[in-house]
Short mmCIF file of C-alpha atoms and ligand atoms in Angstrom, two decimals:
data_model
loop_
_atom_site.label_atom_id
_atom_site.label_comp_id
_atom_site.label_asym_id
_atom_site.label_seq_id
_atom_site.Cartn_x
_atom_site.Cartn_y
_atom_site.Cartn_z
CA UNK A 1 0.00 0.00 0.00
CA UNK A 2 1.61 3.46 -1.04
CA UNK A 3 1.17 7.01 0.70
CA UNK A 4 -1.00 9.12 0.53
CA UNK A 5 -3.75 7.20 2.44
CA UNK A 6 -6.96 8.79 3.97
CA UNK A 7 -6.94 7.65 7.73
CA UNK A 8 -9.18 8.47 11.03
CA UNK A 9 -7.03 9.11 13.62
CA UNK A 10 -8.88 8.94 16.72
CA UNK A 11 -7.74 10.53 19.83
CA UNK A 12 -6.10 13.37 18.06
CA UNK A 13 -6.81 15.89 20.98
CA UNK A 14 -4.01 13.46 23.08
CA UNK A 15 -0.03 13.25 23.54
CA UNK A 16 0.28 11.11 20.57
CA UNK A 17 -2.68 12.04 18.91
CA UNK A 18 -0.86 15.68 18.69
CA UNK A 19 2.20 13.92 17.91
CA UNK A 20 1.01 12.13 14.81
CA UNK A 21 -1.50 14.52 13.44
CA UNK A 22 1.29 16.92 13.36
CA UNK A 23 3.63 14.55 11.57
CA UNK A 24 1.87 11.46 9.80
CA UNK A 25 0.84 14.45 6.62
CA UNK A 26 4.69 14.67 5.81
CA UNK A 27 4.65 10.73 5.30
CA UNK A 28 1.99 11.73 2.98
CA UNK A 29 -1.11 10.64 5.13
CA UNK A 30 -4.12 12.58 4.74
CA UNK A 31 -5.59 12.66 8.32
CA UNK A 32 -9.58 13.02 9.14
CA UNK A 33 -9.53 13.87 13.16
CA UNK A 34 -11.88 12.27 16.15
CA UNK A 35 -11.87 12.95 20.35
CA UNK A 36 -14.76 13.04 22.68
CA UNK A 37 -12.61 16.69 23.37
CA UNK A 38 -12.19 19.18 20.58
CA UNK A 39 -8.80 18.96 18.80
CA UNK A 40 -6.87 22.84 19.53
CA UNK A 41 -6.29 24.46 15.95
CA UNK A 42 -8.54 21.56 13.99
CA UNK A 43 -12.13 23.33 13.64
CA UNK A 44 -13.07 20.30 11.07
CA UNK A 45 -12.13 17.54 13.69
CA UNK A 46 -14.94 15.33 14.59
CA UNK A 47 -16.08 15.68 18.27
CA UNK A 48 -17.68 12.68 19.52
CA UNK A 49 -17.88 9.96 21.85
CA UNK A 50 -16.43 6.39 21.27
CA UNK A 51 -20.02 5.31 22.24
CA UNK A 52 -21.71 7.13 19.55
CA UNK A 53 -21.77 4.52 16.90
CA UNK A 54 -23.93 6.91 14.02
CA UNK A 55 -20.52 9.90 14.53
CA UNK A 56 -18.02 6.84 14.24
CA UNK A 57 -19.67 5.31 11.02
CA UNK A 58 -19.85 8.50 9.66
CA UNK A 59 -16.78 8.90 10.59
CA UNK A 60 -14.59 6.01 8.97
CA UNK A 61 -16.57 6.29 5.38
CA UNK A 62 -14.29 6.13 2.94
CA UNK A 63 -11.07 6.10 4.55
CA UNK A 64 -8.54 3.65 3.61
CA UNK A 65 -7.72 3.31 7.40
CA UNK A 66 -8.61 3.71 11.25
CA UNK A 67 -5.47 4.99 13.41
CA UNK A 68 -7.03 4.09 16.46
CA UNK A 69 -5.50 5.58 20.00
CA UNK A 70 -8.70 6.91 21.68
CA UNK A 71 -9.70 5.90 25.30
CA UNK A 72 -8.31 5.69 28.75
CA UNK A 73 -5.00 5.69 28.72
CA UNK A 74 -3.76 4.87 32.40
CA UNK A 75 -5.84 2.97 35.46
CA UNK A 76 -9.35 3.34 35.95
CA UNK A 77 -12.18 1.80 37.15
CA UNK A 78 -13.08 -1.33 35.50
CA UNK A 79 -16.38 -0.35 34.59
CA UNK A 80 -14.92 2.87 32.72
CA UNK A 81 -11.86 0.57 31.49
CA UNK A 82 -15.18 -1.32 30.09
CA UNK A 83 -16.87 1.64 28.62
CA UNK A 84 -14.55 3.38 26.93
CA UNK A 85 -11.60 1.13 25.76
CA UNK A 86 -13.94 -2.42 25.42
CA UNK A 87 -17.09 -1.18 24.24
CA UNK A 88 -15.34 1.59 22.38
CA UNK A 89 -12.89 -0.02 20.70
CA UNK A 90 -15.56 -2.51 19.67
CA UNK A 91 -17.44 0.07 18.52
CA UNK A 92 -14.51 1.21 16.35
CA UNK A 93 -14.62 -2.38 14.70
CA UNK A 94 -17.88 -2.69 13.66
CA UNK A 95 -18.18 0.84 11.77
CA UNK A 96 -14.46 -0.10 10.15
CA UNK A 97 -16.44 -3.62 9.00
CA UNK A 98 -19.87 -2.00 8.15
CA UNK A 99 -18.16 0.62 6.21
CA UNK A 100 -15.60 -1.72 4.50
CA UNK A 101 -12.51 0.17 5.89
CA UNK A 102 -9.55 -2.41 5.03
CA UNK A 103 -6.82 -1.73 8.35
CA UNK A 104 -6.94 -0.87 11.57
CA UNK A 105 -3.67 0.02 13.27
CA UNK A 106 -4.70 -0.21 17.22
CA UNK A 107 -2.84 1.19 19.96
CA UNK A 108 -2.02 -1.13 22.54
CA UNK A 109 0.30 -1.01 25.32
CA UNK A 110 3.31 -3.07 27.00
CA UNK A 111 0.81 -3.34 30.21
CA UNK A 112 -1.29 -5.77 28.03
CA UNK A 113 1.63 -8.07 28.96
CA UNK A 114 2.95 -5.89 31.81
CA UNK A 115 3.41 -8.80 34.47
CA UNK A 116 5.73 -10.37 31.80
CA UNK A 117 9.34 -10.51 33.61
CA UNK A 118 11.93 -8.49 32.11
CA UNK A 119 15.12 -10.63 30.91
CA UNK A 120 17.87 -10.46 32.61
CA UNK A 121 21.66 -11.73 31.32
CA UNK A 122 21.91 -13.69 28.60
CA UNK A 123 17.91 -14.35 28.56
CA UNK A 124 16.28 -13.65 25.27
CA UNK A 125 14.60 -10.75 24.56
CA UNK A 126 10.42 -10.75 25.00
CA UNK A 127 9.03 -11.73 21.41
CA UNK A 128 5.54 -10.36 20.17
CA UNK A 129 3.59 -13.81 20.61
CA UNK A 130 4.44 -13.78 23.92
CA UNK A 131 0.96 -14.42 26.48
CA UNK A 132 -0.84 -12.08 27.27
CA UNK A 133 -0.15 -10.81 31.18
CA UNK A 134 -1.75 -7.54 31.73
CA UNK A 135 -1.41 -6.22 35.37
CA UNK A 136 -3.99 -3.42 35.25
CA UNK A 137 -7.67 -3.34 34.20
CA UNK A 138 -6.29 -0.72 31.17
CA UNK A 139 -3.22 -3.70 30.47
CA UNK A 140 -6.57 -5.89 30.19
CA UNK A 141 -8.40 -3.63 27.78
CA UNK A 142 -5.57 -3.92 25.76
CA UNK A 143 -5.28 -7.43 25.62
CA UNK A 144 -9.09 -7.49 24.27
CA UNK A 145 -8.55 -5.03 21.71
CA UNK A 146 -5.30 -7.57 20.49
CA UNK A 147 -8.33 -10.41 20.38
CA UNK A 148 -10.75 -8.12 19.26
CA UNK A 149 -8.16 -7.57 16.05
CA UNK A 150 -7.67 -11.36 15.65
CA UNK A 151 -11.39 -12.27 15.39
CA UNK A 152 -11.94 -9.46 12.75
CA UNK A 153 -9.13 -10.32 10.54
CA UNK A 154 -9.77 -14.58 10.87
CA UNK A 155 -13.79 -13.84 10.40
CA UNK A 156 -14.31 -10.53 8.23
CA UNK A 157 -10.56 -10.16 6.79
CA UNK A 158 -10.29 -6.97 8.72
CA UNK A 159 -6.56 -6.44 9.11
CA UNK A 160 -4.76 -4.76 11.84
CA UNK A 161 -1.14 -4.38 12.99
CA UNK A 162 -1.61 -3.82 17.08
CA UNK A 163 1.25 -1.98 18.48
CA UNK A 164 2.21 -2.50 22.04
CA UNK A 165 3.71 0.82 22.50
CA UNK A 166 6.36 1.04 25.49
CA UNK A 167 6.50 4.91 26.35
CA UNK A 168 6.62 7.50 23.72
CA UNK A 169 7.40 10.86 25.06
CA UNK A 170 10.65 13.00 24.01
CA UNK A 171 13.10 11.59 26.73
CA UNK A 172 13.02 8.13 29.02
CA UNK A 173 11.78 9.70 32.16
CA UNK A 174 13.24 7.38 34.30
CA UNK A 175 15.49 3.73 34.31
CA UNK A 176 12.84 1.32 33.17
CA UNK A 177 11.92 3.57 30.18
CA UNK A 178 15.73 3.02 29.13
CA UNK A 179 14.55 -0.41 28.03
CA UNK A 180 10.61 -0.03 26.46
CA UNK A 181 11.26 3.91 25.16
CA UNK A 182 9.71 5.12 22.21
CA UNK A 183 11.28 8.29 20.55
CA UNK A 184 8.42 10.52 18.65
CA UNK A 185 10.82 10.67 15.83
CA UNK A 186 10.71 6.72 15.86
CA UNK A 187 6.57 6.85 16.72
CA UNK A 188 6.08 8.25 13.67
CA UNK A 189 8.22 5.83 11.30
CA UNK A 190 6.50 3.15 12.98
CA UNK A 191 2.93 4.16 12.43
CA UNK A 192 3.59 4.89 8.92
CA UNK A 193 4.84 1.52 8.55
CA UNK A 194 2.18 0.17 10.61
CA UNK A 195 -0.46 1.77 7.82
CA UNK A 196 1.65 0.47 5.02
CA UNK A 197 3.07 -2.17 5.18
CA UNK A 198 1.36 -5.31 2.79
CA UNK A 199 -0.81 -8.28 4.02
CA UNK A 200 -0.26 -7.56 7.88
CA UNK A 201 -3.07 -10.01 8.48
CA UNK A 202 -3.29 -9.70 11.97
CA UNK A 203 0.18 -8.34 13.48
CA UNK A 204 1.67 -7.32 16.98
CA UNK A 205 4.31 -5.53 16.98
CA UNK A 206 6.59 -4.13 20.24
CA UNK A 207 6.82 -0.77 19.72
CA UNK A 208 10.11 0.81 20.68
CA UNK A 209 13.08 2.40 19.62
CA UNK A 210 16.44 0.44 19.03
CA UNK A 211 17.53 0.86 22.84
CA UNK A 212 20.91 -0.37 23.87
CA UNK A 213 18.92 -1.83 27.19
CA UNK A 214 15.40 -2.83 25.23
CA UNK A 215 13.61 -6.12 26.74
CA UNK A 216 11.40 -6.98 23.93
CA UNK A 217 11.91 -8.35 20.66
CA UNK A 218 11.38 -6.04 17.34
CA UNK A 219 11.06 -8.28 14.13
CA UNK A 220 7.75 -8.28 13.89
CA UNK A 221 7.72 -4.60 13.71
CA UNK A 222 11.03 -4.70 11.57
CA UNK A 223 8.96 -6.97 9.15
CA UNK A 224 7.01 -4.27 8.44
CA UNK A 225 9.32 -1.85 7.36
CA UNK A 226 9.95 0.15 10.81
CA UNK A 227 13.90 1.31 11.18
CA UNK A 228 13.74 2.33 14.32
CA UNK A 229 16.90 5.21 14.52
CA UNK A 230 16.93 6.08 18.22
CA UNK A 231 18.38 4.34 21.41
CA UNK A 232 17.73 5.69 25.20
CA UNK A 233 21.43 4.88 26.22
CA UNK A 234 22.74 8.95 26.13
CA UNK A 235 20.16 9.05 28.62
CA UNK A 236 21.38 6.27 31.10
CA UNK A 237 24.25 7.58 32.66
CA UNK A 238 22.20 10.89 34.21
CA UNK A 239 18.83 8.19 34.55
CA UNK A 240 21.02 5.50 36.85
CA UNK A 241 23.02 8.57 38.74
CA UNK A 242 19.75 10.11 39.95
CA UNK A 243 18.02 6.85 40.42
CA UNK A 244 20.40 3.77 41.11
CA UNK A 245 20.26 0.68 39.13
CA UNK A 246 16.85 -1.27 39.19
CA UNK A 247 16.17 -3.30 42.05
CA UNK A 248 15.93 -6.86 41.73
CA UNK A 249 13.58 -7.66 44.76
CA UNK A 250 11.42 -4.76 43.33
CA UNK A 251 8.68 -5.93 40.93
CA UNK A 252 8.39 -2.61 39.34
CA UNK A 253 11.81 -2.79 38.50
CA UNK A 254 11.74 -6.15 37.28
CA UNK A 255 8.48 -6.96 35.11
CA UNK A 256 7.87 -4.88 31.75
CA UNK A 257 5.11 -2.55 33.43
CA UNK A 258 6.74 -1.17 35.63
CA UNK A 259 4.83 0.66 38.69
CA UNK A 260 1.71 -0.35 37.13
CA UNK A 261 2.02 -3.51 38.57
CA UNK A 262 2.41 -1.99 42.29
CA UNK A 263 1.32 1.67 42.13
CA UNK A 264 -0.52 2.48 38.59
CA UNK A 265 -1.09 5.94 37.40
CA UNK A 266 -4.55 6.96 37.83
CA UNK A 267 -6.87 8.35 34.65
CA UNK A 268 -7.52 11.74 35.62
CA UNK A 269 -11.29 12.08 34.30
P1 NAI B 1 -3.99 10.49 25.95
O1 NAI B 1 -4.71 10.17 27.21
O2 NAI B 1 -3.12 11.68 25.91
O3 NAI B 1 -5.01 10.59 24.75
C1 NAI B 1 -6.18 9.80 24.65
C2 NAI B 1 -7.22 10.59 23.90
O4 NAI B 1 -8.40 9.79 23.79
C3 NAI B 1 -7.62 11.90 24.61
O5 NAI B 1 -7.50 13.00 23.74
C4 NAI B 1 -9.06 11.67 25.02
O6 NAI B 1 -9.87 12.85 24.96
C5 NAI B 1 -9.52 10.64 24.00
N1 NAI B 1 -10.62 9.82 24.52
C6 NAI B 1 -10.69 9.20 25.72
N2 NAI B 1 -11.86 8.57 25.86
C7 NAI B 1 -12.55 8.80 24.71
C8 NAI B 1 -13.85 8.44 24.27
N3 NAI B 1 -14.67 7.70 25.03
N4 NAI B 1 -14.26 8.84 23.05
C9 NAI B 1 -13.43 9.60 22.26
N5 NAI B 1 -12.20 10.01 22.64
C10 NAI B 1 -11.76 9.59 23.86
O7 NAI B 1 -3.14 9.16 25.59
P2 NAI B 1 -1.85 9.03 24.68
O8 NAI B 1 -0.66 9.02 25.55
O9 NAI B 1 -1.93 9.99 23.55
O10 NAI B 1 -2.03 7.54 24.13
C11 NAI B 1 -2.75 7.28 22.94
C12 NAI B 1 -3.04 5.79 22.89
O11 NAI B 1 -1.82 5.07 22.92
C13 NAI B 1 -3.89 5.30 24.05
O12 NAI B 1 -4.77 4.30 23.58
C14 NAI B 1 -2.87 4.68 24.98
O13 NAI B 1 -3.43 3.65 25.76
C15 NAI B 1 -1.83 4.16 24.01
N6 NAI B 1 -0.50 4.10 24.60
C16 NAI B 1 0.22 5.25 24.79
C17 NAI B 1 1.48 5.19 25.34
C18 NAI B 1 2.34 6.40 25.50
O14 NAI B 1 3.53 6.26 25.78
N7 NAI B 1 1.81 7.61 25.33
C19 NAI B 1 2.08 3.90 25.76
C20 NAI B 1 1.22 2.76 25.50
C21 NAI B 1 -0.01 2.88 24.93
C1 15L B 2 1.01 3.44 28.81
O1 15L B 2 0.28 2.56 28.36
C2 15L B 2 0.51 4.81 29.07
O2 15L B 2 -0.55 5.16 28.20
C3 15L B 2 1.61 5.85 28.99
O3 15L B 2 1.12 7.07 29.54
C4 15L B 2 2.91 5.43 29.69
O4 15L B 2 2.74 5.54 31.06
C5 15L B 2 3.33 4.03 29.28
O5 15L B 2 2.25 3.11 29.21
C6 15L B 2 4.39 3.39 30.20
O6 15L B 2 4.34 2.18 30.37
O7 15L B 2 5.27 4.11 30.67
#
């Protein structure tokens, strides 16, 4: 599939919502915008709930592809983990089917598979197909939305490349980010590839930079096309100064989600 393509990239009005809708048009996407909260500087965006299944169908006619990174993006209650990221991102599917759109690129999370233990030594790195271990009701949501891919690619041919994104902001913000960082110059070369790439079928994909200190495994993502060019390691030295090495008898320190497992960041409405 060759740029440009017409895509619906939901949860513009968010971190990487901004991030992407500022630079997926100079990989030659055209972008049609969606958030329950209006999009600053984008009058045309769409603003709507995930629940409101008419706005979403509208929404996805005729694009060639859904970009989907709406809901709740931290802990919550389970029964607004439910609403938003289950019945929403279900709701996402069935106007994508009903309106024939062909991909769906889904943002997922490492806390999907956050109680996953971090290798250590010589132990090989965490591949994609890895099981599922999510260690917060959001890690959950995200391991449904993975499924939710798989059954509408094997029963509708619905593809989607699901992309467990580590932590995407501009620098690791602290020692286990060294390992599961995503630079935004690297976000955006994976996306792209993400809505490119050929018969992706149903694919996961680790989504990371190439870090010196990285747990997981990136040929899957690789396969698509993705180069990643950034590493966290000019980072470490300040990181481990300020913060010590991780802690072994530390979960947190030790299991690919981090504080989520212990002490998870809160959604804050
Ligand atoms: P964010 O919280 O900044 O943005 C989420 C956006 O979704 C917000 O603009 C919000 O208004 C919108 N939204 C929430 N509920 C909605 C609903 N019911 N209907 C319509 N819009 C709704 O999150 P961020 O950091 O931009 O993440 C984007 C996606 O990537 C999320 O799905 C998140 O789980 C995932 N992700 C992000 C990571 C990161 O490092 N930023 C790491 C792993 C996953
Ligand atoms: C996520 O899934 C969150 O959406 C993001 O805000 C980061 O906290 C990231 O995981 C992380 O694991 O650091």
């Amino acid at each position: 599939m060759s740029a440009p393509r017409t895509v619906l990239l939901t949860g513009a009005a968010g971190t990487l919502g901004t991030l992407l809708r500022s630079g997926l048009p100079r990989y030659g996407h055209e972008l049609r915008l969606f958030d329950v909260r209006p999009v600053e500087g984008e009058p045309d965006a769409i603003t709507a709930d995930l629940s409101d299944r008419a706005a979403l169908r509208d929404a996805v006619r005729g694009v060639d592809a859904v970009l989907h990174l709406a809901g709740i993006s931290l802990e919550a209650p389970f029964e607004s983990v439910v609403r938003a990221n289950i019945e929403g991102t279900y709701n996402v599917y069935e106007a994508a089917r009903e309106e024939g759109v062909s991909r769906v690129v889904f943002a997922s999370s490492n806390h999907a598979v956050g109680f996953t233990p971090a290798p250590r030594g010589t132990d090989p790195l965490i591949p994609a197909d890895t099981p599922h271990r999510p260690d917060t009701f959001y890690g959950l949501s995200k391991a449904f939305g993975e499924d939710l891919a798989q059954l509408y690619w094997d029963k509708h041919g619905l593809e989607t490349v699901s992309v467990r994104i580590g932590a995407c902001r501009p620098e690791p913000a602290d020692v286990r980010m060294l390992s599961v960082w995503l630079s935004p110059a690297d976000c955006l070369r994976l996306f792209h590839a993400a809505l490119t790439a050929e018969d992706v079928g149903h694919t996961v994909v680790h989504g990371s930079s190439a870090n010196t200190r990285a747990w997981w495994d990136l040929s899957s993502a690789r396969a698509l096309g993705y180069e990643p060019r950034d590493d966290s390691e000019p980072y470490a030295k300040k990181l481990v100064a300020e913060q010590g090495e991780p802690d072994p008898d530390n979960p947190a320190h030790t299991h690919l989600g981090g504080t989520f497992l212990t002490d998870p960041p809160i959604w804050p409405y």
